[in-house]
Short mmCIF file of C-alpha atoms in Angstrom, two decimals:
data_model
loop_
_atom_site.label_atom_id
_atom_site.label_comp_id
_atom_site.label_asym_id
_atom_site.label_seq_id
_atom_site.Cartn_x
_atom_site.Cartn_y
_atom_site.Cartn_z
CA MET A 1 0.19 0.00 0.11
CA THR A 2 2.53 2.43 0.69
CA ARG A 3 4.67 1.93 -2.50
CA LYS A 4 1.68 2.44 -4.48
CA ARG A 5 0.94 5.76 -2.66
CA ARG A 6 4.48 6.62 -3.35
CA LYS A 7 4.23 6.17 -6.97
CA GLY A 8 1.04 7.54 -7.34
CA GLY A 9 2.76 10.44 -5.62
CA ALA A 10 5.36 10.52 -7.78
CA GLY A 11 3.39 10.32 -11.03
CA LYS A 12 1.73 13.52 -9.93
CA VAL A 13 5.05 15.18 -9.86
CA VAL A 14 5.86 14.10 -13.46
CA ALA A 15 2.27 15.41 -14.54
CA VAL A 16 2.78 18.62 -12.87
CA THR A 17 6.69 18.86 -14.42
CA ALA A 18 5.03 17.78 -17.72
CA VAL A 19 2.61 20.24 -17.75
CA VAL A 20 5.11 23.05 -16.54
CA ILE A 21 7.54 22.23 -19.43
CA ALA A 22 4.69 22.09 -22.09
CA ALA A 23 3.42 25.54 -20.57
CA ALA A 24 6.83 26.69 -20.91
CA GLY A 25 7.05 25.35 -24.04
CA ALA A 26 4.31 27.38 -25.47
CA THR A 27 5.57 30.24 -24.02
CA ALA A 28 9.30 29.98 -25.25
CA ALA A 29 7.74 28.99 -28.62
CA ALA A 30 6.15 32.30 -28.58
CA LEU A 31 9.24 34.13 -27.63
CA GLY A 32 11.36 31.92 -30.59
CA PHE A 33 13.36 29.89 -28.10
CA ASP A 34 13.27 25.94 -28.04
CA PRO A 35 13.71 24.70 -24.50
CA ARG A 36 14.90 21.09 -25.91
CA ALA A 37 18.00 22.57 -26.89
CA PHE A 38 18.89 23.51 -23.75
CA PHE A 39 18.35 19.90 -22.24
CA GLU A 40 20.53 18.62 -24.77
CA GLU A 41 23.22 20.77 -24.22
CA ALA A 42 23.27 19.91 -20.43
CA GLU A 43 23.24 16.25 -21.44
CA ALA A 44 26.21 16.88 -23.53
CA GLY A 45 28.08 18.24 -20.77
CA ALA A 46 27.49 15.89 -18.50
CA ALA A 47 29.09 13.17 -20.78
CA PRO A 48 32.50 11.88 -19.25
CA GLU A 49 35.66 13.31 -20.79
CA THR A 50 37.74 11.11 -23.05
CA PRO A 51 40.89 9.91 -20.73
CA ALA A 52 44.39 11.08 -21.93
CA THR A 53 46.55 8.71 -23.47
CA ALA A 54 49.88 7.94 -24.70
CA GLU A 55 51.57 5.47 -26.83
CA VAL A 56 53.73 2.42 -25.91
CA VAL A 57 57.10 3.09 -27.45
CA GLN A 58 59.72 0.67 -28.17
CA ARG A 59 63.22 2.15 -28.22
CA THR A 60 66.41 2.59 -26.10
CA LEU A 61 66.07 4.00 -22.71
CA THR A 62 69.07 5.96 -21.25
CA GLU A 63 69.21 7.00 -17.48
CA THR A 64 70.44 10.59 -17.06
CA VAL A 65 72.44 11.35 -13.93
CA THR A 66 72.64 14.71 -12.91
CA VAL A 67 75.78 16.10 -10.73
CA SER A 68 76.00 20.05 -9.81
CA GLY A 69 79.18 21.66 -11.28
CA ASP A 70 81.01 24.90 -11.09
CA LEU A 71 81.67 26.93 -14.55
CA GLY A 72 85.20 28.48 -14.43
CA PHE A 73 88.36 28.14 -16.26
CA GLY A 74 89.67 25.18 -15.28
CA ASP A 75 92.77 24.14 -13.13
CA VAL A 76 94.34 27.08 -11.27
CA ILE A 77 98.19 26.62 -11.50
CA GLY A 78 100.70 28.54 -9.13
CA LEU A 79 103.77 30.12 -10.66
CA ASP A 80 106.53 30.58 -8.47
CA CYS A 81 109.68 32.77 -9.35
CA LEU A 82 113.18 31.18 -9.97
CA LEU A 83 115.19 34.60 -9.59
CA SER A 84 116.12 36.89 -6.74
CA GLY A 85 115.76 40.70 -6.37
CA THR A 86 112.78 42.97 -6.46
CA PHE A 87 109.41 42.81 -8.04
CA THR A 88 109.61 45.95 -10.52
CA SER A 89 106.41 44.76 -12.46
CA LEU A 90 103.48 42.39 -12.06
CA PRO A 91 100.40 41.72 -14.07
CA LYS A 92 96.75 42.55 -13.13
CA ALA A 93 94.30 39.73 -12.33
CA GLY A 94 91.99 38.80 -15.70
CA GLU A 95 94.95 39.86 -17.98
CA VAL A 96 95.69 37.43 -20.91
CA ILE A 97 99.51 37.01 -21.75
CA GLY A 98 100.55 35.19 -24.86
CA ARG A 99 103.97 33.58 -26.29
CA GLY A 100 106.59 36.42 -25.85
CA GLY A 101 104.70 38.54 -23.55
CA GLU A 102 105.96 39.62 -19.85
CA LEU A 103 104.54 37.82 -16.57
CA PHE A 104 106.18 39.84 -14.49
CA ALA A 105 109.73 41.54 -14.07
CA VAL A 106 112.29 41.37 -11.29
CA ASP A 107 114.94 44.07 -11.17
CA ALA A 108 113.56 45.49 -14.51
CA ASN A 109 114.45 42.03 -16.08
CA PRO A 110 111.06 40.62 -18.02
CA VAL A 111 110.11 36.99 -17.23
CA THR A 112 108.73 36.07 -20.76
CA LEU A 113 105.97 33.13 -21.36
CA LEU A 114 106.66 30.63 -24.16
CA TYR A 115 104.83 27.74 -25.29
CA GLY A 116 105.67 23.92 -24.50
CA SER A 117 104.93 20.99 -22.38
CA LEU A 118 108.39 20.79 -20.99
CA PRO A 119 109.12 22.78 -17.95
CA ALA A 120 112.32 25.24 -17.86
CA TYR A 121 114.84 23.62 -15.39
CA ARG A 122 118.09 24.65 -16.14
CA SER A 123 120.01 27.29 -17.98
CA LEU A 124 120.80 27.17 -21.96
CA THR A 125 124.15 27.88 -23.01
CA PRO A 126 126.04 26.82 -26.19
CA GLY A 127 126.61 23.38 -26.20
CA ALA A 128 123.46 22.18 -24.39
CA GLU A 129 121.34 19.38 -25.89
CA GLY A 130 118.04 17.82 -25.50
CA ALA A 131 114.26 18.18 -26.12
CA ASP A 132 113.98 21.38 -23.89
CA VAL A 133 116.62 23.12 -26.18
CA GLU A 134 114.42 21.97 -29.14
CA GLN A 135 111.12 23.34 -27.34
CA PHE A 136 112.83 26.88 -26.87
CA GLU A 137 114.16 27.01 -30.16
CA GLU A 138 110.86 26.34 -31.71
CA ASN A 139 109.44 29.39 -29.65
CA LEU A 140 112.29 31.82 -30.90
CA SER A 141 111.44 30.70 -34.30
CA LYS A 142 107.91 31.66 -33.52
CA LEU A 143 108.70 35.04 -32.36
CA GLY A 144 110.44 35.83 -35.53
CA TYR A 145 114.08 35.44 -34.87
CA ASP A 146 116.38 33.30 -37.24
CA GLY A 147 119.92 32.08 -38.59
CA PHE A 148 119.71 28.98 -36.41
CA THR A 149 118.34 25.88 -37.03
CA VAL A 150 115.66 24.59 -34.75
CA ASP A 151 116.91 21.43 -33.17
CA ASP A 152 117.79 19.92 -29.82
CA GLU A 153 121.44 21.55 -30.29
CA TYR A 154 121.96 25.14 -28.67
CA THR A 155 125.13 26.25 -31.37
CA ASP A 156 126.53 29.88 -31.25
CA ALA A 157 124.04 30.54 -33.99
CA THR A 158 121.39 29.97 -31.43
CA ALA A 159 123.39 32.21 -29.11
CA GLY A 160 123.43 34.76 -31.67
CA ALA A 161 119.59 34.76 -32.14
CA VAL A 162 118.96 34.97 -28.30
CA LYS A 163 121.30 38.07 -28.19
CA GLU A 164 119.06 39.74 -30.60
CA TRP A 165 115.86 38.64 -28.72
CA GLN A 166 117.42 39.96 -25.34
CA ASP A 167 118.58 42.94 -26.93
CA ASP A 168 114.82 43.43 -27.89
CA LEU A 169 113.75 42.67 -24.49
CA GLY A 170 116.24 45.12 -22.75
CA LEU A 171 118.13 42.19 -21.08
CA THR A 172 122.00 42.02 -21.20
CA GLU A 173 123.13 40.45 -24.34
CA THR A 174 124.63 37.12 -23.17
CA GLY A 175 123.61 34.74 -25.61
CA MET A 176 122.43 32.43 -22.69
CA VAL A 177 118.90 31.69 -21.34
CA GLU A 178 119.28 32.16 -17.63
CA LEU A 179 116.86 29.82 -15.56
CA GLY A 180 114.13 31.97 -14.37
CA GLN A 181 114.33 33.87 -17.41
CA ILE A 182 111.30 32.12 -19.30
CA VAL A 183 108.35 29.97 -18.09
CA TYR A 184 106.37 27.87 -20.10
CA ALA A 185 102.85 26.99 -20.45
CA PRO A 186 100.39 25.19 -23.07
CA GLY A 187 99.23 28.30 -24.36
CA GLU A 188 98.14 31.66 -23.69
CA VAL A 189 97.29 31.97 -19.93
CA ARG A 190 95.12 34.32 -17.97
CA VAL A 191 96.25 35.64 -14.70
CA ASP A 192 93.75 34.45 -11.81
CA ALA A 193 95.56 36.15 -8.91
CA VAL A 194 98.62 38.29 -7.84
CA GLY A 195 100.27 37.19 -4.76
CA ALA A 196 102.67 40.30 -4.68
CA GLU A 197 103.11 43.87 -5.31
CA PRO A 198 105.54 45.93 -7.15
CA GLY A 199 108.47 46.50 -4.36
CA ASP A 200 107.91 43.08 -2.89
CA PRO A 201 111.75 41.48 -2.23
CA VAL A 202 111.46 38.16 -4.26
CA ARG A 203 113.67 34.94 -3.61
CA GLN A 204 113.78 31.89 -5.30
CA GLY A 205 110.85 29.81 -5.00
CA SER A 206 108.66 32.84 -4.14
CA PRO A 207 104.95 32.35 -5.26
CA VAL A 208 104.24 35.19 -7.58
CA LEU A 209 100.91 34.45 -9.26
CA ASP A 210 98.21 32.33 -10.29
CA TYR A 211 97.06 31.20 -13.70
CA THR A 212 94.63 29.28 -15.73
CA GLY A 213 94.07 28.77 -19.60
CA LEU A 214 91.58 30.79 -21.48
CA ASP A 215 88.83 28.29 -21.99
CA LYS A 216 85.87 28.14 -19.88
CA VAL A 217 85.03 24.43 -18.62
CA VAL A 218 82.91 22.95 -15.86
CA THR A 219 84.30 21.30 -12.98
CA VAL A 220 82.43 18.57 -11.41
CA GLU A 221 82.57 16.14 -8.32
CA VAL A 222 81.77 12.87 -8.77
CA GLU A 223 81.59 9.96 -5.86
CA LEU A 224 84.08 7.35 -6.66
CA GLU A 225 80.80 4.83 -6.54
CA ASP A 226 79.53 6.42 -9.78
CA GLN A 227 82.88 6.15 -11.54
CA GLU A 228 81.33 4.27 -14.16
CA LEU A 229 79.61 7.11 -15.19
CA VAL A 230 82.88 8.78 -16.29
CA ALA A 231 84.81 8.24 -19.37
CA VAL A 232 86.99 10.95 -20.99
CA GLY A 233 85.47 11.50 -24.08
CA GLU A 234 82.15 10.55 -23.70
CA ALA A 235 79.21 13.16 -24.31
CA VAL A 236 77.40 14.74 -21.45
CA ALA A 237 74.47 17.28 -21.15
CA ILE A 238 75.33 20.65 -19.60
CA THR A 239 72.00 22.61 -18.51
CA LEU A 240 73.55 26.66 -17.79
CA PRO A 241 71.33 28.80 -15.19
CA ASP A 242 68.67 29.98 -17.36
CA GLY A 243 67.70 26.47 -18.28
CA THR A 244 69.63 26.31 -21.53
CA GLU A 245 70.83 22.92 -22.39
CA ALA A 246 74.08 22.17 -24.47
CA ALA A 247 76.21 19.46 -25.65
CA GLY A 248 79.55 18.68 -23.56
CA THR A 249 82.31 16.34 -23.70
CA ILE A 250 84.31 14.89 -20.82
CA ALA A 251 87.81 16.31 -21.10
CA ASP A 252 89.69 14.99 -18.26
CA SER A 253 88.96 13.07 -14.96
CA GLU A 254 91.38 13.14 -11.79
CA THR A 255 91.05 11.20 -8.56
CA LEU A 256 91.68 13.37 -5.58
CA VAL A 257 91.30 13.06 -1.95
CA SER A 258 89.92 15.73 0.38
CA GLU A 259 90.03 15.90 4.23
CA ASP A 260 87.80 17.02 6.52
CA GLU A 261 87.93 17.76 10.33
CA THR A 262 85.38 15.76 12.10
CA ARG A 263 84.85 15.42 16.05
CA SER A 264 86.76 11.91 15.86
CA GLY A 265 89.61 13.64 13.76
CA THR A 266 90.37 13.77 10.08
CA GLU A 267 88.31 11.95 7.29
CA ALA A 268 89.42 11.60 4.19
CA THR A 269 87.01 11.21 1.03
CA THR A 270 87.99 10.10 -2.26
CA TYR A 271 86.58 11.52 -5.20
CA LEU A 272 86.89 12.22 -9.00
CA GLU A 273 87.17 15.70 -10.24
CA VAL A 274 85.92 15.75 -13.76
CA THR A 275 86.16 18.63 -16.29
CA VAL A 276 83.79 18.92 -18.76
CA ALA A 277 84.02 21.08 -22.18
CA ALA A 278 80.99 22.41 -24.36
CA ASP A 279 81.24 21.52 -27.75
CA ASP A 280 80.54 25.24 -28.59
CA PRO A 281 82.45 27.09 -26.19
CA ALA A 282 80.16 30.13 -27.52
CA VAL A 283 77.52 28.87 -25.18
CA PHE A 284 79.28 30.22 -22.13
CA ASP A 285 79.54 33.80 -23.62
CA GLY A 286 78.18 36.34 -20.93
CA LEU A 287 79.17 33.86 -17.99
CA ASP A 288 81.72 33.94 -15.80
CA GLN A 289 81.83 32.12 -12.47
CA ALA A 290 78.29 29.97 -12.12
CA ALA A 291 76.71 26.85 -11.03
CA VAL A 292 75.59 24.50 -13.98
CA ASP A 293 74.48 21.09 -14.21
CA VAL A 294 75.95 18.02 -15.84
CA GLY A 295 74.08 15.04 -17.16
CA PHE A 296 76.08 11.70 -17.32
CA ALA A 297 74.68 8.96 -19.24
CA GLY A 298 73.91 5.92 -16.76
CA ASP A 299 72.23 2.52 -17.20
CA THR A 300 70.85 1.61 -20.45
CA ALA A 301 68.26 -0.50 -21.59
CA GLU A 302 68.17 -1.18 -25.68
CA ASP A 303 65.22 -1.86 -27.39
CA VAL A 304 62.49 -1.97 -24.88
CA LEU A 305 58.88 -1.13 -24.64
CA THR A 306 58.42 2.22 -22.63
CA VAL A 307 55.67 4.63 -21.05
CA PRO A 308 55.53 7.66 -19.28
CA VAL A 309 56.09 7.03 -15.38
CA GLU A 310 52.37 8.64 -14.99
CA ALA A 311 50.86 5.96 -16.68
CA LEU A 312 51.68 3.40 -13.77
CA LEU A 313 49.06 2.35 -11.71
CA GLY A 314 49.65 0.77 -8.26
CA LEU A 315 47.74 -2.58 -8.12
CA GLY A 316 45.90 -3.69 -4.86
CA GLU A 317 47.71 -7.04 -5.11
CA GLY A 318 50.82 -5.21 -5.05
CA GLY A 319 52.95 -4.36 -8.09
CA TYR A 320 52.01 -2.00 -11.09
CA GLY A 321 49.86 -2.19 -13.92
CA LEU A 322 48.51 -0.11 -17.13
CA GLU A 323 45.12 0.72 -18.20
CA ILE A 324 44.68 -0.18 -21.97
CA ALA A 325 42.86 2.05 -24.06
CA ASN A 326 40.87 -0.11 -27.02
CA GLY A 327 38.05 2.26 -28.49
CA ASP A 328 35.33 2.87 -26.16
CA THR A 329 36.88 0.23 -23.35
CA THR A 330 39.97 -0.06 -20.90
CA GLU A 331 41.62 -3.19 -19.27
CA VAL A 332 43.90 -3.29 -16.96
CA ILE A 333 47.05 -5.50 -17.33
CA ALA A 334 49.59 -6.13 -14.94
CA VAL A 335 53.06 -5.16 -15.77
CA ASP A 336 56.93 -5.53 -14.62
CA THR A 337 58.87 -2.53 -14.59
CA GLY A 338 62.59 -2.00 -15.06
CA LEU A 339 64.70 1.17 -16.00
CA PHE A 340 63.22 4.56 -14.92
CA ALA A 341 64.80 7.44 -16.92
CA ASP A 342 63.89 10.84 -18.09
CA GLY A 343 60.23 10.55 -17.39
CA SER A 344 59.76 7.25 -19.17
CA VAL A 345 59.86 3.58 -17.39
CA GLU A 346 60.61 0.48 -18.94
CA VAL A 347 57.58 -2.21 -19.13
CA SER A 348 56.88 -5.46 -19.77
CA GLY A 349 53.92 -7.58 -19.83
CA GLU A 350 51.97 -10.46 -21.31
CA GLY A 351 49.85 -9.30 -24.43
CA LEU A 352 51.81 -5.34 -23.98
CA GLU A 353 53.10 -4.59 -27.62
CA ALA A 354 54.38 -1.32 -29.29
CA GLY A 355 51.59 1.00 -30.51
CA MET A 356 48.95 0.36 -28.00
CA ALA A 357 47.43 3.09 -26.09
CA VAL A 358 47.64 3.76 -22.35
CA VAL A 359 45.55 5.66 -20.12
CA VAL A 360 47.51 8.48 -18.56
CA PRO A 361 45.65 9.68 -15.25
CA SER A 362 45.72 13.51 -15.13
#
């Protein structure tokens, strides 16, 4: 009995609603408005949105390990003076000095920069022989002096050219190269810091200045446990402070040890100091010293199925699944995960194939 009364009551409501709609329809028709369009639009708006999907892609997935580094001019090399006297001339920090240029002066006698890999370790006089003689003669020739043969023998002809060079420098024309008169570097140098002032006394072995090369590089400290990431010549990705990405190459790697004071004593830490050069040095233009990120290539999974990490679903029974979209229907399948890299993940599972569409929850 109660159910009948409720049904009857509902029927009256529907009837009234129908009358209202009919009356409203008549009024709206008179005004040129069809109310059915309103209800159709409401029903269309209530339809569920089509879920976003992504394609299962078969490709090689490479993990990127990002490490923070510092942009600068690379290794800072300290230069000591091998002469005695008084500093009469010194360069300024930031100054660039090339072959034949004056690094500093002692008692008004310039100390000259030459190019080479061998350090100056002795005075050169007629009769001297060796690789250091040939290196010096190559520089003398490059500076425009001639009349001698570039070889490993320091002859009287070499001494004659040296006298001309000394005369141009304002030095006493001895024909011999005194130890401490020349300094070798691989190329042009940039003065990083100066540790003396004109008028300071100098003894053999006194520190004078620090210098670097001219090329800007990124220096990164990599933990020893990640040393497999580092291989000289391998490509890396450099991210600049403004987010710009640039291609780079590992130029050098050196194992170093740092010592830190702790409550229990001194603790030593071994790490790799890695030097990274940009493939296009121009990307560093406008930057002096800055913090940058370097991305090293880590683990690689070749020829695997991948999906966006966001597509993974946590399953109630544990593990992960994917919601496969097939037309108007979807199906959840269980998958195994492998390598995670760059927002994607390696996946495998029964029936999973490249080209399938997977739902990516918003």
